[in-house]
Tab-separated table of C-alpha atoms in Angstrom:
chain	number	residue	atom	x	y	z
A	208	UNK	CA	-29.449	18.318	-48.740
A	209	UNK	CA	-26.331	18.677	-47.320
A	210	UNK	CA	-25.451	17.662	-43.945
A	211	UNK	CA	-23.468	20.656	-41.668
A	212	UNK	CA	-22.005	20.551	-38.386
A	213	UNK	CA	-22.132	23.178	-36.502
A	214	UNK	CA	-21.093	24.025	-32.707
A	215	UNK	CA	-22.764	23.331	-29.759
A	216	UNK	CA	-23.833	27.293	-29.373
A	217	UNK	CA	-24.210	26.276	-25.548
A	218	UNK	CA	-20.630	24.922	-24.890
A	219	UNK	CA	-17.684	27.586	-25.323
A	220	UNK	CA	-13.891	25.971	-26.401
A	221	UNK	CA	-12.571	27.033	-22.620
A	222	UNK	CA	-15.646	24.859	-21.154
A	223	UNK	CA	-14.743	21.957	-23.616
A	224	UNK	CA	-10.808	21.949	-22.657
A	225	UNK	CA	-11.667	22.083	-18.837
A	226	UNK	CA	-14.387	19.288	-18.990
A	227	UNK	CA	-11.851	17.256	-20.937
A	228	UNK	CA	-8.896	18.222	-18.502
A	229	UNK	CA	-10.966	17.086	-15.484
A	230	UNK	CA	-11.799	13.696	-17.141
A	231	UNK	CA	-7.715	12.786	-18.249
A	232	UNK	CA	-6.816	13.580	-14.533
A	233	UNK	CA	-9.975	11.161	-13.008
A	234	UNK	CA	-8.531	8.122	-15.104
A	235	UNK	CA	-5.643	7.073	-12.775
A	236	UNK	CA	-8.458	7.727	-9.717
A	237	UNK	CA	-10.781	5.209	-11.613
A	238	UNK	CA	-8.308	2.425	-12.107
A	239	UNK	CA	-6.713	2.271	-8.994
A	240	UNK	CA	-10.171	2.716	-6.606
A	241	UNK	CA	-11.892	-0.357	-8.136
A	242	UNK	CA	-9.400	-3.006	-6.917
A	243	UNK	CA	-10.817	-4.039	-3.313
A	244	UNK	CA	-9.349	-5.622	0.036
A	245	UNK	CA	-10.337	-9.042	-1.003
A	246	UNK	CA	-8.219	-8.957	-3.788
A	247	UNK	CA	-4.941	-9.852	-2.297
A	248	UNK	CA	-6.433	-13.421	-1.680
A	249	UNK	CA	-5.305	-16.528	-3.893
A	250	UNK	CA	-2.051	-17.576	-5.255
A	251	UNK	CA	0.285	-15.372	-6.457
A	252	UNK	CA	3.894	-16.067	-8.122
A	253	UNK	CA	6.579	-14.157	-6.937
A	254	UNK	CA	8.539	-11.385	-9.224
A	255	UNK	CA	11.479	-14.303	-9.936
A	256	UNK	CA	8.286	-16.894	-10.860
A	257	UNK	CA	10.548	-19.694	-7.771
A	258	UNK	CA	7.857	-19.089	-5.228
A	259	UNK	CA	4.071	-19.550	-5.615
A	260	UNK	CA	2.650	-18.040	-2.507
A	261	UNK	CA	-1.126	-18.739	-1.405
A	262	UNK	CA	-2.330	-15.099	0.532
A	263	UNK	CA	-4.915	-16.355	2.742
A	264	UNK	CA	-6.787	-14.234	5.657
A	265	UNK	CA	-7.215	-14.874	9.368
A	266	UNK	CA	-9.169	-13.222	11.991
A	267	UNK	CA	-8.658	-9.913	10.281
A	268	UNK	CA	-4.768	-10.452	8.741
A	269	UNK	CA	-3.650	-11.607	5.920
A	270	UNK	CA	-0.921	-14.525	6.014
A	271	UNK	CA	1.207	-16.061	2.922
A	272	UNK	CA	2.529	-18.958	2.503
A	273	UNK	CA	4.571	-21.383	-0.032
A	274	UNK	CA	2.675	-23.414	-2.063
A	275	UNK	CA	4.732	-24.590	-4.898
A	276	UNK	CA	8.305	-23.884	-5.896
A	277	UNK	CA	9.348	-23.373	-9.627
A	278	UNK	CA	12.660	-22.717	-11.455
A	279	UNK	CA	15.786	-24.926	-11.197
A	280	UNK	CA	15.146	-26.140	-7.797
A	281	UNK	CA	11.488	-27.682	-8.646
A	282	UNK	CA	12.686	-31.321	-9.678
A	283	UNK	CA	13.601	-31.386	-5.743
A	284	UNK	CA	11.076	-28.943	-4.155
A	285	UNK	CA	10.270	-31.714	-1.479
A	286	UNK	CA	13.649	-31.848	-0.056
A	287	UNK	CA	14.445	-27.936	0.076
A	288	UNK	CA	14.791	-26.750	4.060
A	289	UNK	CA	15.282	-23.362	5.499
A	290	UNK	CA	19.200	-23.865	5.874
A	291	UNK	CA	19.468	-19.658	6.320
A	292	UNK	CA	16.839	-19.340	8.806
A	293	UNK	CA	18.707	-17.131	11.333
A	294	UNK	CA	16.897	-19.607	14.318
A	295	UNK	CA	18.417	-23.455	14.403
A	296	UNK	CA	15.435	-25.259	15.458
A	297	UNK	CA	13.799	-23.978	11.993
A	298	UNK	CA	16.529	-24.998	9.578
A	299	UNK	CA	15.085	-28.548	9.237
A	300	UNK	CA	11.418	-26.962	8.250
A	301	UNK	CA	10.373	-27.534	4.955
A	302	UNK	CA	9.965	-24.327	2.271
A	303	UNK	CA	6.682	-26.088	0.745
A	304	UNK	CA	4.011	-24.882	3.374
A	305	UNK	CA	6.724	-22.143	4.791
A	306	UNK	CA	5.207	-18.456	6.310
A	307	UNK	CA	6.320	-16.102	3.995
A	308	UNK	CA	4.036	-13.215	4.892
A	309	UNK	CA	2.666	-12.584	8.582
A	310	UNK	CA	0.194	-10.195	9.912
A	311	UNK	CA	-0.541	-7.796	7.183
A	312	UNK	CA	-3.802	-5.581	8.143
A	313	UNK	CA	-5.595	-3.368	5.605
A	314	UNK	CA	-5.743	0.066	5.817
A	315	UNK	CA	-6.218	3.336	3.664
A	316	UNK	CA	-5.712	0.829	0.430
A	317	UNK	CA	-2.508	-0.902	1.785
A	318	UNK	CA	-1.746	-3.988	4.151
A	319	UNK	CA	0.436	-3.096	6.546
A	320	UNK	CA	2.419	-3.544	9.510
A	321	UNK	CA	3.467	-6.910	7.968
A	322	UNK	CA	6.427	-9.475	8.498
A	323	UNK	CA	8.221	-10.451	5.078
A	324	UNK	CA	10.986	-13.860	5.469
A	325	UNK	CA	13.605	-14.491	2.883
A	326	UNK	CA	14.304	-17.744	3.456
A	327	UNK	CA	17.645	-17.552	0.489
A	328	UNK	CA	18.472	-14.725	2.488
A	329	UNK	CA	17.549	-16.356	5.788
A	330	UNK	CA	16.570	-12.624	7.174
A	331	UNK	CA	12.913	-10.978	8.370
A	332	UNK	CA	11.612	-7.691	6.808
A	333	UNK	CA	8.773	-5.183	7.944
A	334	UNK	CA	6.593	-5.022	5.137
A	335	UNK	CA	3.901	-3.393	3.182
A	336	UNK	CA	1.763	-4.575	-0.048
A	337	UNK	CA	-0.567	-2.635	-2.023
A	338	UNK	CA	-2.628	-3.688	-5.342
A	339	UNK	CA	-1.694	-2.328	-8.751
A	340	UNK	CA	-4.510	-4.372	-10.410
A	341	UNK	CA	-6.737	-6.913	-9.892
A	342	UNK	CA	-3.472	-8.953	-11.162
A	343	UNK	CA	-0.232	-7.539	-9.636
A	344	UNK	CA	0.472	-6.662	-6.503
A	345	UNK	CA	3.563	-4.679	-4.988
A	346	UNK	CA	5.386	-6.012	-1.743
A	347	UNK	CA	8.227	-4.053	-0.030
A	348	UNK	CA	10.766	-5.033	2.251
A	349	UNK	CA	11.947	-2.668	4.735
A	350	UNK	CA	15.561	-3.133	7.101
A	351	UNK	CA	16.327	0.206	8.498
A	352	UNK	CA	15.666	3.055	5.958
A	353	UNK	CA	16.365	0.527	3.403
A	354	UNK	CA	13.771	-0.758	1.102
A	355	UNK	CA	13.178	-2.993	-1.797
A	356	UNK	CA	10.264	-3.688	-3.973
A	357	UNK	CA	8.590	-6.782	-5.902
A	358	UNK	CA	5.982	-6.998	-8.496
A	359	UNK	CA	4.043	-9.898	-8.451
A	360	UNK	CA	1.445	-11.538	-10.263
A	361	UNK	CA	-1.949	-13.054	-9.598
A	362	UNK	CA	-2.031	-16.755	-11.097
A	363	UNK	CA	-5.083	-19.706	-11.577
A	364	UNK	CA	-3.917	-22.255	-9.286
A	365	UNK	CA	-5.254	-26.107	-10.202
């Protein structure tokens, strides 16, 4: 005997294509929702993989800090000092151990309200972060109206 298909008599074409509409525009919703505030903590390498940063929190904030540096300075990491720090009495501080990232609070899916240092550009930055994945992260800058934006990644550390 053979075997027909026929169409669900209780499901009209329009229903189908609006059931199926309403599930493509949920799948953004889905990925994005399930990464959570604890996320942000552990090591992450920064967009030009020089800086591994440990994100750590702190009575409510979340702090970063450098870790490890990588690239063509590594052989000397030990020796590097904040020469461009825009204060004198921190130009002799190490970069190993360094703030990068200050006082970033969660909020509405972001952390916020932060303080971002350059230390090759020697300058401070308001910040922001947000989580793309459990994996990357976005961190931007702000001076003035002026932003910039970095990608970077979640590593295993040791």
């Amino acid at each position: 005997m053979p075997l027909s298909i026929q169409p669900c008599p209780s499901l009209n074409r329009m229903e189908m294509k609006k059931g199926l509409f309403i599930f493509i525009l949920s799948l953004p919703l889905l990925s994005s929702a399930q990464v959570s505030e604890s996320g942000i903590l552990g090591v992450w390498l920064n967009e030009k993989k020089e800086a591994v940063v440990e994100i750590y929190q702190d009575n409510g904030r979340y702090f970063g800090k450098i870790i490890d540096i990588r690239g063509r300075h590594a052989h000397h990491k030990e020796a590097l000092r904040d020469i461009n720090n825009p204060y004198p009495e921190f130009r002799d501080r190490p970069l190993l151990q360094m703030p990068l990232l200050e006082n970033l609070r969660y909020e509405d899916g972001e952390f916020v309200d932060g303080t971002a240092y350059n230390p090759r550009l020697g300058r401070y930055f308001k910040c922001k972060a947000w989580l793309v994945s459990e994996k990357k992260m976005r961190l931007r800058g702000y001076l003035g109206f002026f932003f910039a934006t970095e990608e970077w990644e979640k590593i295993e550390w040791r």
